[in-house]
C-alpha atoms as one frame of an Amber mdcrd trajectory, in Angstrom:
protein
  54.068  48.535 -45.312  52.281  45.189 -45.439  52.899  44.638 -41.737  51.361
  47.999 -40.865  48.292  47.193 -42.984  47.846  43.783 -41.273  48.105  45.309
 -37.799  45.573  48.015 -38.669  43.128  45.438 -40.112  43.440  43.270 -36.988
  42.657  46.232 -34.772  39.526  47.012 -36.800  38.005  43.508 -36.949  39.019
  42.174 -33.505  36.098  43.813 -31.605  33.585  42.269 -34.044  35.151  38.831
 -33.735  35.206  38.912 -29.949  31.632  40.236 -29.824  30.424  37.416 -32.065
  32.259  34.866 -29.911  30.722  36.317 -26.765  27.229  36.038 -28.277  27.895
  32.437 -29.293  29.174  31.606 -25.832  26.193  33.236 -24.125  23.590  31.456
 -26.293  22.230  28.266 -24.711  19.304  26.034 -25.511  16.424  26.716 -23.148
  13.541  24.810 -24.700  12.109  22.915 -27.620   9.000  22.596 -29.760   7.827
  19.458 -31.595   5.653  19.624 -34.711   4.075  16.682 -36.543   3.760  14.219
 -33.648   1.383  13.428 -30.801   0.896  10.912 -28.010   3.666   8.452 -27.164
   5.755   9.449 -30.202   5.855  13.061 -29.060   6.619  12.060 -25.484   9.495
   9.810 -26.544  11.086  12.476 -28.744  10.648  15.016 -25.952  12.755  12.830
 -23.628  15.699  13.225 -26.009  15.214  16.926 -26.741  14.927  17.736 -23.036
  18.552  16.609 -22.657  19.652  19.522 -24.883  18.626  22.177 -22.371  21.641
  24.151 -21.191  23.805  23.068 -24.136  25.507  25.521 -26.511  24.219  25.082
 -30.099  26.669  23.668 -32.648  26.523  21.702 -35.887  27.921  18.659 -34.120
  25.197  18.893 -31.474  22.550  19.286 -34.173  23.748  16.132 -35.964  23.776
  14.221 -32.677  20.290  15.436 -31.744  18.891  14.526 -35.163  20.315  11.002
 -34.866  18.853  10.600 -31.366  15.411  11.746 -32.503  15.436   9.235 -35.348
  16.493   6.529 -32.899  13.562   7.424 -30.640  11.218   7.102 -33.633  12.657
   3.697 -34.532  12.112   2.514 -30.952   8.371   2.976 -31.528   8.274   1.385
 -34.988   8.873   4.334 -37.335  11.987   3.565 -39.380  11.383   6.049 -42.206
  10.908   9.298 -40.333  12.146  12.628 -41.648  13.590  14.991 -39.070  14.398
  18.666 -39.512  15.889  20.561 -36.578  16.334  24.318 -36.487  17.074  27.020
 -33.915  15.224  30.174 -33.005  17.555  32.605 -31.205  16.491  35.496 -29.022
  18.499  37.468 -26.428  21.079  34.796 -25.738  18.519  31.968 -25.706  17.805
  29.307 -28.296  14.696  27.238 -28.935  15.001  23.919 -30.811  12.250  23.529
 -33.416  11.717  19.903 -34.464   9.615  19.334 -37.587   9.072  15.592 -37.932
   7.277  13.466 -40.508   6.925   9.973 -38.999   6.467   8.080 -42.254   4.865
   4.648 -42.552   4.813   2.481 -39.446   6.576  -0.893 -39.297   4.248  -3.639
 -38.082   4.763  -7.137 -36.681   4.131  -9.663 -39.461   5.085 -12.832 -37.586
   5.462 -14.048 -33.992   7.569 -17.137 -33.385   7.567 -18.364 -29.765   9.054
 -21.731 -28.862   9.945 -23.651 -25.708  12.071 -26.755 -26.157  13.503 -29.257
 -23.717  11.935 -30.727 -20.540   9.578 -27.769 -20.091   8.140 -27.647 -23.604
   4.822 -29.174 -22.448   4.602 -27.284 -19.126   1.264 -25.478 -19.299   2.188
 -23.227 -16.350   5.155 -22.022 -18.374   3.127 -21.520 -21.537   0.574 -19.314
 -19.783   3.086 -16.464 -19.917   2.758 -16.352 -23.706  -0.889 -15.267 -23.415
   0.103 -12.229 -21.380   2.880 -10.944 -23.651   2.277  -7.406 -24.980   3.190
  -8.314 -28.577   0.441  -8.942 -31.137   0.582  -9.707 -34.844  -0.267  -6.620
 -36.898   0.596  -4.074 -34.201   3.218  -1.378 -34.657   6.689  -2.417 -33.516
   7.548  -1.223 -30.009  11.046  -2.003 -28.763  10.020  -1.488 -25.141   7.252
  -4.071 -25.464   9.684  -6.500 -27.088  12.049  -6.107 -24.122   9.101  -6.506
 -21.734   8.124  -9.762 -23.478  11.619 -11.175 -23.010  11.662 -10.100 -19.365
   8.252 -11.695 -18.738   9.494 -15.024 -20.090  12.665 -14.767 -17.969  10.576
 -14.077 -14.853   8.284 -17.037 -15.520  11.275 -19.342 -16.009  12.701 -18.236
 -12.665   9.277 -18.404 -10.999   8.909 -22.069 -11.977  12.490 -23.100 -11.238
  13.952 -23.442 -14.738  17.329 -22.190 -13.584  19.287 -23.731 -16.490  17.162
 -22.139 -19.239  19.009 -20.535 -22.143  17.931 -18.345 -25.020  18.493 -20.134
 -28.332  17.218 -17.179 -30.337  15.859 -13.785 -29.367  15.591 -11.235 -32.115
  13.445  -8.500 -33.511  14.138  -8.662 -37.268  13.147  -5.550 -39.233  12.455
  -5.571 -42.994  12.614  -1.891 -43.885  11.530  -2.288 -47.501   8.405  -4.227
 -46.500   7.700  -2.147 -43.385   7.410  -5.396 -41.442   9.025  -7.158 -38.504
   9.457 -10.679 -37.196   9.746 -11.544 -33.501  11.635 -14.743 -32.675  11.837
 -15.959 -29.064  13.180 -19.518 -28.670  14.103 -20.910 -25.232  15.774 -24.166
 -24.216  14.150 -24.631 -20.795  16.398 -27.202 -19.167  14.951 -29.179 -16.226
  12.543 -27.754 -13.660  14.030 -27.921 -10.165  12.276 -29.084  -7.006  12.562
 -27.625  -3.528  15.640 -28.874  -1.716  16.254 -28.785   2.035  15.718 -25.626
   4.094  19.098 -24.492   5.419  19.088 -22.060   8.354  22.251 -19.969   8.404
  22.716 -19.903  12.195  21.560 -21.625  15.357  18.180 -20.339  16.478  15.632
 -21.532  19.044  12.940 -20.706  16.475  13.969 -23.398  13.997  10.770 -25.402
  14.524   8.641 -22.357  13.721  10.786 -21.527  10.723  10.143 -24.976   9.273
   6.431 -24.842  10.150   5.888 -21.599   8.216   7.216 -23.066   4.963   4.159
 -24.051   2.911   6.169 -26.381   0.684   8.093 -29.619   1.098  11.347 -30.984
  -0.207  10.751 -32.679  -3.546   7.816 -30.522  -4.633   8.178 -28.460  -7.862
   9.727 -25.066  -7.142   7.646 -21.859  -7.133   9.315 -18.540  -6.337   6.086
 -17.049  -4.932   6.063 -19.723  -2.212   9.553 -18.642  -1.185   8.424 -14.996
  -1.070   5.418 -15.939   1.061   7.746 -17.845   3.380   9.936 -14.749   3.721
   6.901 -12.562   4.474   5.521 -14.999   7.058   8.837 -15.058   8.943   9.048
 -11.249   8.820   5.621 -10.960  10.435   6.531 -13.083  13.452   7.488 -11.239
  16.649  10.878 -12.928  16.839  13.120 -11.437  14.146  14.447  -7.987  13.342
  15.765  -9.131   9.966  14.743 -11.971   7.636  16.079 -13.071   4.274  14.843
 -16.200   2.475  16.059 -17.118  -1.006  16.728 -20.002  -3.343  20.440 -20.851
  -3.226  20.663 -21.262  -7.007  24.478 -21.730  -7.220  24.149 -24.686  -4.812
  21.495 -26.501  -6.862  22.204 -30.169  -7.505  20.447 -33.397  -8.460  17.340
 -31.537  -9.600  16.860 -29.715  -6.281  17.589 -26.151  -5.163  18.152 -25.596
  -1.411  16.289 -22.781   0.344  18.509 -20.529   2.439  17.101 -18.804   5.546
  19.001 -15.987   7.256  17.446 -14.470  10.401  18.556 -11.979  13.010  16.765
 -12.189  16.359  15.287  -9.190  18.104  16.959  -8.249  21.397  15.632  -9.817
  24.582  13.740  -6.630  25.397  12.421  -4.355  22.638  11.028  -0.865  23.106
   8.975   1.253  20.724   7.813   4.837  21.091   5.242   6.477  18.834   2.778
   9.307  18.708   0.090  11.005  16.690  -2.789  13.399  16.749  -6.521  13.367
  16.139  -9.175  15.963  16.836 -11.209  13.338  18.709  -8.531  12.414  21.244
  -5.952  15.203  20.923  -2.193  14.500  20.999  -1.388  10.814  21.461   1.675
   8.992  22.745   2.336   5.250  22.585   4.899   3.135  24.416   5.440  -0.557
  23.762   7.669  -3.081  25.492   8.019  -6.652  24.269  10.025  -9.731  25.152
   9.828 -11.799  21.955  11.210 -15.120  23.173  10.408 -16.357  26.699  10.314
 -20.144  26.416  11.630 -22.756  24.026   8.145 -22.937  22.533   8.229 -19.289
  21.422   5.938 -17.710  24.008   6.194 -13.925  24.007   5.082 -11.054  26.213
   4.230  -7.464  25.355   2.871  -4.394  27.090   1.274  -1.290  25.557   0.681
   2.116  27.098  -1.439   4.676  25.198  -1.884   8.199  26.471  -4.084  10.945
  25.046  -6.097  13.825  26.444  -9.340  11.836  26.623  -8.150   8.235  26.864
  -5.389   6.429  28.733  -4.948   2.675  28.722  -2.358   0.078  29.612  -2.363
  -3.630  28.735  -0.255  -6.741  29.157  -0.528  -9.731  26.817   1.056 -13.175
  26.983   0.945 -15.099  23.695   1.349 -18.840  23.173   1.846 -19.973  19.547
   0.177 -23.219  18.537   1.442 -23.982  15.020   1.761 -20.621  13.267   3.004
 -17.772  15.548   1.277 -15.256  13.247  -2.209 -16.704  12.911  -2.572 -19.704
  15.220  -2.205 -18.594  18.835  -3.582 -18.422  22.364  -3.429 -14.980  23.988
  -4.031 -14.028  27.631  -4.294 -10.322  28.385  -5.129  -7.865  31.143  -5.932
  -4.200  30.578  -7.055  -1.035  32.338  -8.619   1.966  30.578  -9.660   5.475
  31.631 -11.835   7.656  29.391 -12.975  11.193  30.112 -15.151  12.845  27.444
 -15.672  16.384  28.704 -17.894  17.269  25.719 -20.524  14.677  26.648 -19.675
  14.578  30.379 -18.998  10.824  30.396 -16.268   9.302  32.530 -15.428   5.591
  32.723 -12.875   3.194  34.246 -12.666  -0.326  32.840 -10.673  -3.357  33.977
 -10.611  -6.175  31.421  -9.290  -9.731  31.431  -9.312 -11.573  28.108  -8.591
 -15.080  26.835  -8.378 -15.442  23.036  -7.916 -18.323  20.624  -6.998 -17.004
  17.178  -6.458 -18.907  13.955  -6.658 -18.438  10.196  -9.568 -19.808   8.208
 -10.655 -19.638   4.581  -9.414 -16.877   2.312  -7.223 -14.802   4.673  -9.880
 -14.571   7.395  -8.760 -14.487  11.015 -11.230 -16.099  13.419 -10.970 -15.230
  17.110 -12.931 -16.963  19.847 -12.714 -15.145  23.168 -13.913 -14.947  26.730
 -13.857 -11.477  28.291 -14.300 -10.576  31.945 -14.957  -6.872  32.455 -15.531
  -4.597  35.429 -16.607  -1.053  34.602 -17.365   2.002  36.686 -18.793   4.996
  34.845 -20.525   8.322  35.258 -22.936  10.052  32.851 -23.574  13.547  34.120
 -24.306  13.073  37.816 -25.366   9.432  37.572 -22.836   6.820  38.732 -23.053
   3.136  37.900 -21.050  -0.100  38.094 -21.314  -3.179  35.883 -19.654  -6.533
  35.581 -19.777  -8.730  32.485 -18.628 -12.183  31.428 -18.770 -12.219  27.643
 -17.944 -15.174  25.411 -17.810 -14.242  21.750 -16.334 -14.728  18.310 -15.067
 -12.389  15.606 -14.006 -12.706  11.981 -11.580 -10.187  10.482  -9.887  -9.736
   7.146  -7.679  -6.944   5.856  -6.151  -6.720   2.400  -4.356  -3.717   0.944
  -1.759  -2.624  -1.583   0.490   0.381  -1.199   1.718   0.148   2.394   0.885
   3.131   4.597  -0.640   5.030   1.652  -2.745   2.263   0.095  -4.134   2.639
  -3.421  -6.409  -0.399  -2.987  -7.772  -2.092   0.079 -10.637  -3.856   1.797
 -11.288  -4.464   5.475 -13.918  -6.538   7.291 -14.672  -7.008  10.989 -17.693
  -9.029  12.137 -18.133  -9.733  15.841 -20.710 -11.034  18.277 -20.658 -11.488
  22.066 -23.222 -12.562  24.640 -23.761 -12.277  28.376 -26.349 -13.420  30.883
 -27.362 -12.586  34.443 -27.194 -16.327  35.180 -23.457 -16.351  34.446 -21.742
 -13.457  36.249 -23.112 -10.563  34.113 -25.139  -7.526  35.143 -27.715  -8.075
  32.382 -28.732 -10.428  29.594 -27.203  -9.106  26.390 -26.328  -9.969  22.815
 -24.133  -7.505  20.919 -23.267  -7.772  17.207 -21.293  -5.429  14.974 -20.195
  -5.275  11.340 -17.540  -2.890  10.048 -16.526  -2.663   6.395 -14.180  -0.323
   4.530 -13.080  -0.258   0.888 -10.888   1.966  -1.259  -9.650   1.869  -4.823
  -7.688   4.163  -7.114  -8.542   4.705 -10.782  -6.337   6.283 -13.433  -3.625
   6.849 -10.800  -5.102  10.070  -9.389  -8.729   9.323  -8.505  -9.299   7.467
  -5.235 -12.701   6.441  -3.876 -13.235   5.417  -0.260 -16.304   4.080   1.513
 -16.943   2.879   5.064 -19.947   1.252   6.761 -20.413   0.570  10.484 -23.499
  -1.307  11.701 -24.264  -2.516  15.211 -27.058  -3.779  17.424 -27.492  -4.607
  21.117 -30.321  -6.881  22.156 -31.078  -5.959  25.770 -34.142  -5.021  27.810
 -32.778  -1.757  29.217 -29.857   0.147  27.673 -29.146   1.668  31.096 -27.916
  -1.731  32.330 -25.268  -1.937  29.595 -21.684  -0.756  30.302 -21.134   2.599
  28.625 -18.130   1.194  26.730 -20.435  -1.310  24.990 -23.124   1.204  23.971
 -23.152   2.815  20.540 -22.247   6.444  19.890 -21.629   8.286  16.600 -19.789
  11.441  15.599 -16.103  12.312  15.237 -13.178  11.924  12.861 -13.770   8.205
  12.206 -17.565   8.363  12.233 -19.582  11.410  11.123 -17.351  14.414  10.560
 -18.715  17.825  11.487 -19.904  16.500  14.881 -17.982  16.199  18.119 -16.603
  12.848  19.227 -19.434  10.514  20.334 -21.906  13.407  20.458 -24.675  11.577
  18.549 -26.829   9.210  20.632 -30.103   9.137  22.554 -30.266  11.622  25.417
 -31.574  11.568  28.983 -31.750  14.708  31.093 -29.640  16.488  28.483 -26.814
  13.897  28.487 -25.856  11.448  25.735 -26.373   7.965  27.134 -25.578   5.784
  24.106 -27.886   3.661  21.987 -28.843   0.094  21.139 -28.294   0.503  17.409
 -25.626   2.042  15.193 -25.647   2.790  11.470 -23.050   5.081   9.888 -21.565
   5.368   6.414 -18.965   7.380   4.506 -18.462   8.226   0.840 -15.234  10.041
  -0.033 -13.434  11.076  -3.219  -9.720  11.992  -3.337  -7.916  13.651  -6.251
  -4.108  13.613  -6.251  -3.077  17.001  -7.652   0.624  16.790  -6.698   3.141
  14.097  -5.819   2.332  14.070  -2.090  -0.971  15.958  -2.013  -4.617  14.986
  -2.426  -7.821  17.025  -2.278 -10.927  15.364  -0.813 -14.702  15.710  -0.902
 -16.829  13.629   1.447 -20.229  13.011   2.972 -20.881  11.084   6.210 -24.283
  10.071   7.541 -25.785   7.907  10.261 -27.177   7.646  13.734 -26.856   5.949
  17.123 -30.335   5.270  18.420 -32.691   3.101  20.453 -35.605   3.043  17.993
 -34.591   4.988  14.830 -37.134   7.672  15.624 -34.521  10.443  15.324 -33.450
  12.024  12.032 -30.127  10.845  10.698 -27.155  13.120  11.170 -25.346  14.230
   7.997 -21.920  15.820   7.691 -20.199  16.940   4.511 -17.130  18.911   3.568
 -13.741  19.025   1.946 -10.156  18.380   2.962  -6.554  17.845   1.991  -4.224
  14.897   2.513  -0.459  15.118   2.758   1.135  11.732   2.084   3.934  10.766
   4.479   5.866   7.538   5.193   3.622   6.905   8.237   0.409   7.478   6.296
  -1.632  10.478   5.157  -2.066  13.531   7.344  -5.761  14.234   6.809  -7.186
  17.700   7.431 -10.953  18.033   6.920 -13.427  20.873   7.264 -16.978  19.595
   7.679 -20.449  21.058   8.083 -22.931  19.376  10.425 -25.990  19.705   8.179
 -28.394  18.306  10.759 -27.665  20.931  13.417 -29.787  24.112  13.585 -26.975
  26.425  12.498 -25.037  23.970  10.268 -22.053  24.249  12.606 -18.596  23.513
  11.233 -15.726  21.501  12.643 -12.102  21.005  11.671 -10.718  17.486  12.052
  -7.108  16.292  11.828  -6.018  12.644  11.773  -2.788  10.841  10.937  -2.607
   7.373   9.432  -3.944   5.265   6.563  -7.661   4.988   5.785  -7.609   1.250
   6.522
């Protein structure tokens, strides 16, 4: 009888049990809500609660989540928080509701920093203490404590204290007093000097390797000097791979040897590239180089650039003097064809160039040059030939951060060149030009960019000047909204180029997604002989898609100075600088 009753009862309750189990199995956590917090506290708790998504609710999970939330509060200095977690269920989904009372904050009552040993009086070492994120009276922040320790470790390695040891490093919390004490004591050990430079393999470039090291054996070690050495070697034309580092395990007698590992480029190197701009159309680039011709490091390269409107080829032979990056002689020969169907200008230019380039001052590159140029050109139906012998000098500097998508940068180019009829030139001429560009990013998303281009030609008659030396404005890199080189003085309906150039750009970019920016801009300027014409103004908007080779920039601009405010789409690829 009892057995029959038990079987009947099991049959009746089994569907309810299995239904309840199915509901429990189907219910998963899909989101969370945090009450009682804001700012960094809320963000830190959210990092923990986000890990619960997709989990099946249980008492064990609730206890674990509550402990993790309290740990996240302690990490930001709140050791007396009250946490209440609950679930809101609906149609197989669960929402975690976190009601949190942070309690009284724990603050730093005492900071105890101490260097002992040979480096205790090293002022370069002590400067790191002024930059530490910890301050007396501020709320405890475990991340800032870890950052302070890491900053001290980095400074010790930067200055060559390779035997340094932590005597004490603790963040002591007094819960009853809501206070904390930070203790960071370091035994520095000796500061090492630079040892010998050891090159890992035989290389004909050993003399240049040694010459690019801006330190000497026996000088106090600085890690930044080693990094600069590595960068300088990487920028030479000789190596496909460079690694420079302090061989810390081999340190001895107060010196640390510097290890250099290089892999030479092949005897002949080839590069192929391409791009697109509205001014020139599709572009292709081919480069051949022979990076090591003589024992003195001479190298040869050739470049071929092909686009719809321009084609050019050049050969350059480079002779290093002391620094193969910045101290060189260069001898080059080039030929260029340009056919601008919009302005009906066609030119052929043969150029021979001798350059002496070296570094001066604060990252400025000075180049003295002598250029011999033969040019044949046509403007409309008028044909002309010129020959010029132009000595000149230029100063250039480029600084940027962020690689091919810079977030900060500045670029200068100042040049002047002269020619005279008494020395193998068609006309007496002085030509000067200044180009400047700057960009900076604020609050991570807001980028501002400006560009200025000024030029002047001092000559009696602009018609005697080669068309390649005259000034034109308009195009993707000048005044958007206008065709390429369509702004200049005219004669018989044709643009002939001007004596003076003045253009400027103001642009704002907003990064609205990881790889996307929106842009607003205004360009203005003129190419003129006497500034009697009105300035041309272009304005518009665009988008930038950030790629490993630089932004793809698509702009739509209005030419405000034309009768009908014509519009023009421009597309360019590459960084702003």
